[in-house]
Amino acid sequence: MDLAQDIFREYDIRGVVSTQLTPEVVFNIGAHLGDLVADKRVGVGYDARTHAQELFMHLCHGLAHSGVEVFDLGMIPTPVAYFATFEPIEGVRLGNSIMITGSHNPPEYNGFKITLEQKPFYGEAIQKLAQHIAQNPLPYQTSNIVPKKLNALGFYQHHLAHAFAHLQNFPYPLGLDFGNGVGGLGLEPILCGLGVKFESLYANPDGRFPNHHPDPSQAKNLEDLKAHMQAKGLKIGLAFDGDADRIALLTPTHTYAGDELAILFAQDLHARGLKPFVIGEVKCSQVMYDSINAIGQALMYKTGHSNLKVKLKETQAHFAAEMSGHLFFNDRYFGYDDAIYAALRLLELFLSHTPEQLEQRVRALPYSYKTPEEKISVPDAQKFALVARLQHALEHKHLPSNFPHILEVISIDGVRVVFEHGFGLVRASNTTPTLVTRFEGRDESCAQGYKDALLHLLADLRAHPL
């Protein structure tokens, strides 16, 4: 069995079907993962990718090999698989789920997002699984397994429709872009039941993604929705990634960043008489941390949906957010990233604010110029060591004489350098052979100055390896 170690990522298992995710590999993932399922029950769902059901059967044969009872959740958004571990479905309680999804990756990719005992299975646990498979490979074996079907999607929709009954006859029609992912399967029936008017783009699940890549964090993937909103006079737009755990909000003249949404939700919690406790990732703006700390508490933590889910439960914070559109609600919900639930929470904001007023709230925040997230190609074997060298140089002041004054070096996840009027971030990606950078300053020139200084230092370190 040819086992590609790079399919075992920080937050999930992901690779190219047929070449990396072969039948034997998927069978072994199921069999060895099944040994870790304490109560021997797991729900398995899948997204719209063309090879999803093929992987489903290979995985089920592996799970059956280790004596696991498998429940078929069908084609669903990823958050429905999470939901099934928290709420009984047709009288069945499942603490474990596996979602077969390639998320926003190209069509030839697929993978597995795993939840065991209501907790994300990630990081060191995934690496231990990879080692165990490599050391104890099993030959592929079919079984007579016939997974019992559970209507998790229907129970999920009923739960959300009840929780958001106050959105009945919402006053604004919506523009929606599902990117041919599975988000429409979850959200459209809920909106219809609530009498919310909407017009959808690309709601039919199609794992070839024929219209645009299902990644709403990239501006180019929002162009169709923007044009549709303008043509139809729609004031609210929502876009979803392929498996519906990330969201983007658009109004006619603004696309909201993840940290801006965090501020709006924190302000909403504050208006309800709560002291908001919000977790952000290292890429979030200083404006977000300052704005939330003025009315509550903001905690900076590592990037990554699994990291934030665990930290949210550990701290019992109300909410967590990533710049990429992963939003996690621990207030009135279960603390995982769910773009369909997030969409309904966003609609709540428009019950008390017009789209224009919500835009004005964001524009009233202190101004800072933010560069887009940019990536630098660095081999996997070198990226973490390079960031460590950068941190050492910054902390020990091995710097050019004209380097901007440093207020603080934060090493929660990579290196976030706090300057007098902004910050610079360099961190190693956990999923690709790249360094990820982001910069913020009081204006564009200031941000560019921080960027030039930090990247020149990084280039010098790369040019003079130890």
XYZ file of C-alpha atoms in Angstrom:
466
model
C 0.000 0.000 0.000
C 1.441 3.359 -1.058
C 0.616 5.735 1.807
C 1.289 9.406 1.073
C 2.097 10.965 4.448
C 1.185 14.463 3.250
C -2.524 13.559 3.138
C -2.527 13.648 6.944
C -2.904 17.380 7.554
C -3.159 19.406 10.738
C -6.968 19.626 10.771
C -8.128 16.791 8.534
C -7.103 14.118 6.021
C -7.080 15.360 2.436
C -5.635 14.257 -0.892
C -6.158 13.462 -4.549
C -8.591 10.621 -5.124
C -7.232 7.469 -6.859
C -3.567 8.488 -6.558
C -3.397 9.363 -2.843
C -6.799 8.343 -1.514
C -6.782 4.860 -3.008
C -9.303 2.178 -1.958
C -6.644 0.536 0.212
C -5.679 3.786 1.918
C -9.288 4.746 2.645
C -10.053 1.244 3.931
C -7.090 1.476 6.302
C -8.143 4.912 7.498
C -11.549 3.467 8.365
C -10.186 0.328 9.993
C -7.557 2.019 12.164
C -9.775 4.968 13.002
C -12.501 2.521 13.980
C -10.206 1.121 16.673
C -10.350 4.569 18.326
C -14.153 4.801 18.380
C -14.984 3.963 21.968
C -18.705 3.232 21.603
C -18.335 1.689 18.130
C -20.909 4.008 16.528
C -20.188 6.628 13.894
C -22.229 8.705 11.471
C -20.743 9.252 8.009
C -21.815 11.966 5.584
C -20.405 13.281 2.311
C -20.474 16.350 0.101
C -21.165 16.705 -3.616
C -17.841 15.543 -5.011
C -18.104 12.994 -7.785
C -16.139 10.337 -5.870
C -17.852 10.855 -2.499
C -19.981 7.713 -2.479
C -17.091 5.598 -3.716
C -14.976 6.758 -0.752
C -17.976 6.266 1.520
C -18.085 2.526 0.778
C -14.307 2.050 1.105
C -14.416 3.837 4.453
C -17.434 1.824 5.627
C -15.703 -1.458 4.820
C -12.755 -0.311 6.937
C -14.959 0.775 9.828
C -16.847 -2.520 9.682
C -13.514 -4.362 9.887
C -12.989 -2.840 13.351
C -16.538 -3.606 14.467
C -18.008 -0.118 14.123
C -21.716 0.337 13.450
C -22.016 2.904 10.644
C -24.936 5.281 10.148
C -25.371 6.827 6.695
C -26.042 10.572 7.005
C -26.223 11.023 3.224
C -25.182 14.084 1.216
C -25.040 16.902 3.749
C -23.175 20.088 4.683
C -20.274 19.472 7.060
C -21.992 21.196 10.030
C -24.803 18.646 9.829
C -22.240 15.925 10.590
C -21.135 17.954 13.614
C -24.757 18.497 14.658
C -25.377 14.750 14.610
C -22.812 14.299 17.382
C -24.685 16.700 19.697
C -28.365 15.938 19.078
C -30.082 12.517 18.865
C -31.258 11.688 15.347
C -34.289 9.390 15.111
C -33.531 8.252 18.664
C -29.877 7.446 17.847
C -27.159 9.215 19.817
C -23.866 9.581 17.968
C -20.849 11.156 19.586
C -18.733 10.497 16.498
C -18.909 11.523 12.861
C -16.799 11.481 9.724
C -17.502 13.959 6.955
C -16.190 13.036 3.523
C -15.338 16.388 1.963
C -12.692 18.209 0.009
C -14.060 21.535 1.301
C -12.896 24.250 -1.123
C -10.131 22.203 -2.767
C -10.129 21.478 -6.524
C -12.530 18.774 -7.786
C -9.949 15.980 -7.835
C -9.476 16.274 -4.057
C -11.461 14.752 -1.241
C -10.873 13.990 2.397
C -12.187 13.401 5.901
C -13.124 15.771 8.717
C -13.359 13.669 11.851
C -15.149 14.228 15.157
C -14.716 11.763 18.021
C -16.663 12.152 21.269
C -17.884 15.574 20.071
C -14.293 16.816 19.714
C -12.249 17.488 16.574
C -9.758 14.761 15.717
C -6.707 16.712 14.592
C -3.036 17.555 15.034
C -1.027 14.940 16.882
C -3.946 12.486 16.846
C -4.002 12.506 13.030
C -0.222 12.020 12.888
C -0.438 9.061 15.273
C -3.142 7.553 13.065
C -0.876 7.938 10.027
C 2.003 6.221 11.837
C -0.217 3.368 12.968
C -1.502 2.793 9.418
C 2.040 2.858 8.003
C 3.260 0.354 10.600
C 0.228 -1.951 10.445
C -1.204 -1.911 6.906
C -4.227 -4.117 6.321
C -5.272 -5.744 3.054
C -8.499 -4.372 1.573
C -11.522 -6.442 2.600
C -15.129 -5.990 1.628
C -17.906 -6.634 4.121
C -21.649 -7.112 4.126
C -22.183 -3.786 5.888
C -25.429 -1.942 5.092
C -25.266 1.374 6.970
C -28.553 2.481 8.495
C -29.753 5.772 7.008
C -30.416 8.623 9.422
C -32.212 11.821 8.408
C -29.683 14.104 10.085
C -30.349 16.890 7.587
C -34.071 16.942 8.361
C -33.499 17.027 12.126
C -30.914 19.789 11.688
C -33.283 21.885 9.587
C -36.112 21.416 12.067
C -33.820 22.490 14.925
C -32.704 25.684 13.159
C -36.165 26.568 11.873
C -37.456 26.413 15.455
C -34.492 28.361 16.865
C -34.953 31.145 14.292
C -38.747 31.272 14.077
C -38.498 35.011 14.796
C -37.028 35.493 11.298
C -40.458 34.695 9.832
C -41.074 36.971 6.838
C -37.645 38.612 7.021
C -37.913 42.084 5.429
C -35.100 41.866 2.862
C -34.746 39.467 -0.076
C -31.378 37.706 -0.124
C -28.821 36.913 -2.777
C -27.151 33.547 -2.160
C -24.191 31.860 -3.851
C -23.602 28.230 -2.914
C -20.836 27.643 -5.475
C -22.365 24.275 -6.476
C -21.541 22.979 -3.019
C -23.974 21.473 -0.510
C -24.953 24.627 1.392
C -28.213 25.009 -0.485
C -29.338 21.561 0.684
C -29.208 22.851 4.239
C -30.269 26.489 4.028
C -32.869 26.812 1.267
C -35.577 24.645 2.937
C -35.130 26.562 6.201
C -35.567 29.916 4.442
C -38.619 28.656 2.555
C -40.210 27.503 5.808
C -39.571 30.894 7.398
C -40.960 32.792 4.418
C -37.620 34.471 3.705
C -37.328 35.538 0.070
C -34.098 34.671 -1.710
C -32.515 34.185 -5.108
C -29.792 31.569 -5.352
C -26.818 31.135 -7.619
C -25.353 27.665 -8.168
C -27.468 25.906 -5.555
C -27.396 22.540 -7.348
C -24.640 20.351 -5.846
C -22.047 19.600 -8.535
C -18.632 18.399 -7.429
C -17.065 19.571 -10.676
C -17.745 23.185 -9.573
C -18.441 24.384 -13.116
C -19.117 28.050 -12.322
C -16.432 29.155 -9.895
C -14.269 27.730 -7.142
C -16.305 27.325 -3.914
C -14.115 29.558 -1.756
C -15.800 32.787 -0.589
C -12.617 34.107 1.016
C -11.298 34.898 -2.490
C -12.707 38.124 -3.968
C -12.844 36.734 -7.511
C -15.321 34.069 -6.379
C -17.757 36.739 -5.188
C -17.998 38.590 -8.507
C -21.058 36.655 -9.755
C -22.935 37.318 -6.525
C -22.043 41.024 -6.592
C -23.295 41.314 -10.163
C -26.477 39.419 -9.290
C -27.144 41.669 -6.295
C -26.679 44.767 -8.412
C -28.890 43.491 -11.230
C -31.688 42.504 -8.838
C -31.338 45.386 -6.383
C -30.547 43.030 -3.474
C -29.060 44.554 -0.328
C -27.808 41.397 1.398
C -25.660 38.654 -0.122
C -24.308 35.471 1.443
C -21.714 33.158 -0.119
C -20.679 29.702 1.087
C -17.765 27.355 0.565
C -18.121 23.839 -0.818
C -19.102 22.086 2.416
C -20.832 25.092 4.057
C -18.655 25.655 7.090
C -17.450 29.085 5.872
C -19.446 32.165 4.917
C -19.045 35.634 3.424
C -21.448 38.559 3.918
C -21.893 41.233 1.268
C -23.919 44.429 1.190
C -24.014 46.661 -1.910
C -20.787 48.527 -1.156
C -18.984 46.325 1.347
C -17.669 42.788 1.738
C -17.273 41.982 5.427
C -14.067 40.424 6.726
C -14.238 37.725 9.382
C -12.886 40.042 12.081
C -15.491 42.693 11.209
C -18.232 40.120 11.689
C -16.687 39.239 15.048
C -16.992 42.881 16.134
C -20.631 43.046 15.016
C -21.544 39.863 16.878
C -19.667 41.056 19.981
C -21.592 44.333 19.870
C -24.827 42.371 19.529
C -23.967 40.277 22.604
C -23.160 43.471 24.493
C -26.494 45.011 23.498
C -28.190 41.923 24.982
C -26.555 42.641 28.342
C -23.656 40.184 28.056
C -19.956 40.889 28.407
C -18.750 39.345 25.151
C -15.831 36.926 25.312
C -14.528 36.374 21.779
C -11.609 34.345 20.435
C -9.837 35.510 17.296
C -6.946 34.078 15.331
C -3.543 35.685 14.849
C -4.528 37.092 11.441
C -7.345 39.223 12.885
C -6.850 42.981 12.961
C -5.754 44.904 16.028
C -8.912 46.970 15.530
C -10.949 43.848 16.281
C -9.081 43.081 19.497
C -9.240 46.701 20.669
C -12.926 47.104 19.795
C -13.980 43.933 21.595
C -11.752 44.565 24.610
C -13.517 47.923 25.019
C -16.805 46.106 25.731
C -15.668 42.641 26.811
C -12.723 40.328 26.310
C -10.886 39.279 23.156
C -8.397 36.407 23.186
C -5.843 35.828 20.419
C -5.234 32.191 19.464
C -3.929 29.924 16.731
C -5.342 29.802 13.219
C -7.328 26.666 12.326
C -10.911 25.568 12.808
C -9.949 22.640 15.042
C -7.761 24.831 17.247
C -10.535 27.376 17.709
C -13.217 24.774 18.455
C -11.095 23.273 21.217
C -10.164 26.677 22.677
C -13.790 27.814 22.573
C -14.883 24.859 24.695
C -11.879 25.164 27.013
C -12.548 28.841 27.786
C -16.344 28.792 27.388
C -16.106 31.922 25.254
C -19.247 33.109 23.461
C -17.831 33.137 19.967
C -14.743 32.627 17.791
C -13.849 33.814 14.302
C -11.329 33.268 11.539
C -10.599 35.733 8.764
C -11.477 33.052 6.206
C -15.139 32.956 7.283
C -15.168 30.136 9.838
C -17.520 31.447 12.542
C -18.065 29.506 15.765
C -21.035 30.189 18.044
C -20.919 28.869 21.594
C -23.749 31.241 22.534
C -27.102 29.525 21.840
C -25.301 26.802 19.858
C -22.743 24.004 20.063
C -19.448 25.798 19.383
C -18.521 24.511 15.920
C -18.166 26.295 12.585
C -21.491 26.287 10.764
C -22.055 28.703 7.876
C -25.784 27.926 7.693
C -26.282 28.745 11.367
C -24.038 31.793 10.926
C -26.226 32.967 8.032
C -29.279 32.948 10.289
C -27.418 34.790 13.048
C -26.392 37.380 10.444
C -30.011 37.842 9.394
C -30.826 38.593 13.046
C -28.516 41.608 12.862
C -30.650 43.013 10.044
C -33.780 42.871 12.197
C -32.434 45.817 14.193
C -30.228 47.468 11.553
C -30.744 48.241 7.897
C -27.953 47.104 5.557
C -26.855 50.742 5.340
C -26.745 51.086 9.131
C -24.703 47.907 9.507
C -22.212 49.176 6.951
C -22.027 52.457 8.850
C -21.200 50.619 12.082
C -18.204 49.020 10.383
C -17.112 52.266 8.717
C -17.254 53.993 12.108
C -14.519 51.678 13.450
C -10.979 53.095 13.702
C -9.363 53.007 10.274
C -6.429 50.766 9.494
C -5.035 49.587 6.195
C -4.763 45.825 5.876
C -2.881 43.939 3.205
C -4.521 40.810 1.788
C -3.254 37.476 3.022
C -0.238 36.569 0.889
C 1.717 33.337 0.616
C 5.422 32.626 0.162
C 6.454 29.200 -1.132
C 8.730 27.431 1.353
C 9.271 23.646 1.473
C 7.438 21.863 4.284
C 10.749 20.681 5.731
C 11.994 24.280 6.086
C 8.977 26.485 6.855
C 8.707 26.018 10.635
C 12.478 26.324 11.148
C 12.513 29.537 9.127
C 9.760 31.055 11.264
C 11.679 30.022 14.403
C 14.798 31.796 13.095
C 12.738 34.886 12.343
C 11.343 34.879 15.874
C 14.845 34.524 17.346
C 16.156 37.452 15.280
C 13.245 39.657 16.356
C 13.391 38.776 20.053
C 17.186 39.155 20.247
C 17.216 42.339 18.180
C 19.390 40.928 15.396
C 17.917 43.567 13.117
C 18.933 46.258 10.622
C 19.430 49.688 12.207
C 16.423 51.137 10.349
C 14.023 48.366 11.423
C 10.727 49.752 12.805
C 10.389 49.933 16.588
C 8.899 46.725 18.006
C 6.421 46.871 20.872
C 5.862 43.120 21.217
C 6.586 39.791 19.525
C 3.674 37.347 19.838
C 4.492 33.706 19.098
C 1.090 32.047 19.582
C 1.066 30.849 15.965
C 4.046 31.912 13.913
C 5.318 35.439 14.593
C 3.045 38.449 15.002
C 5.207 41.570 15.375
C 3.380 44.451 17.025
C 4.689 47.822 15.863
C 3.721 51.310 17.003
C 0.989 51.722 14.391
C 0.154 48.186 13.291
C 1.524 44.659 13.010
C 3.143 42.154 10.698
C 2.424 38.436 10.707
C 4.477 35.549 9.336
C 3.274 32.025 10.080
C 3.821 28.604 8.577
C 0.745 27.135 6.940
C -0.335 23.848 8.501
C -1.774 22.572 5.224
C 0.506 23.782 2.379
C 4.266 24.330 1.802
C 3.961 28.080 2.348
C 4.445 30.905 4.774
C 1.365 33.091 5.218
C 1.812 36.841 5.727
C -0.460 39.739 6.621
C 0.250 43.354 7.535
C -1.695 46.227 9.054
C -0.864 49.899 9.509
C -2.504 53.258 10.121
C -2.442 53.800 6.350
C -1.211 51.984 3.237
C 2.258 53.492 3.379
C 2.664 52.462 7.007
C 1.538 48.880 6.341
C 3.827 48.659 3.317
C 6.757 49.854 5.430
C 6.183 47.109 7.970
C 5.814 44.599 5.165
C 9.040 45.641 3.457
C 11.009 45.544 6.713
C 9.788 42.125 7.810
C 10.022 40.472 4.399
C 13.518 41.843 3.811
C 14.585 40.357 7.141
C 12.968 37.052 6.187
C 14.706 37.048 2.784
C 18.053 37.681 4.467
C 17.504 34.738 6.804
C 16.617 32.501 3.849
C 19.706 33.647 1.937
C 21.996 32.822 4.879
C 20.857 29.454 6.232
C 22.510 28.104 9.359
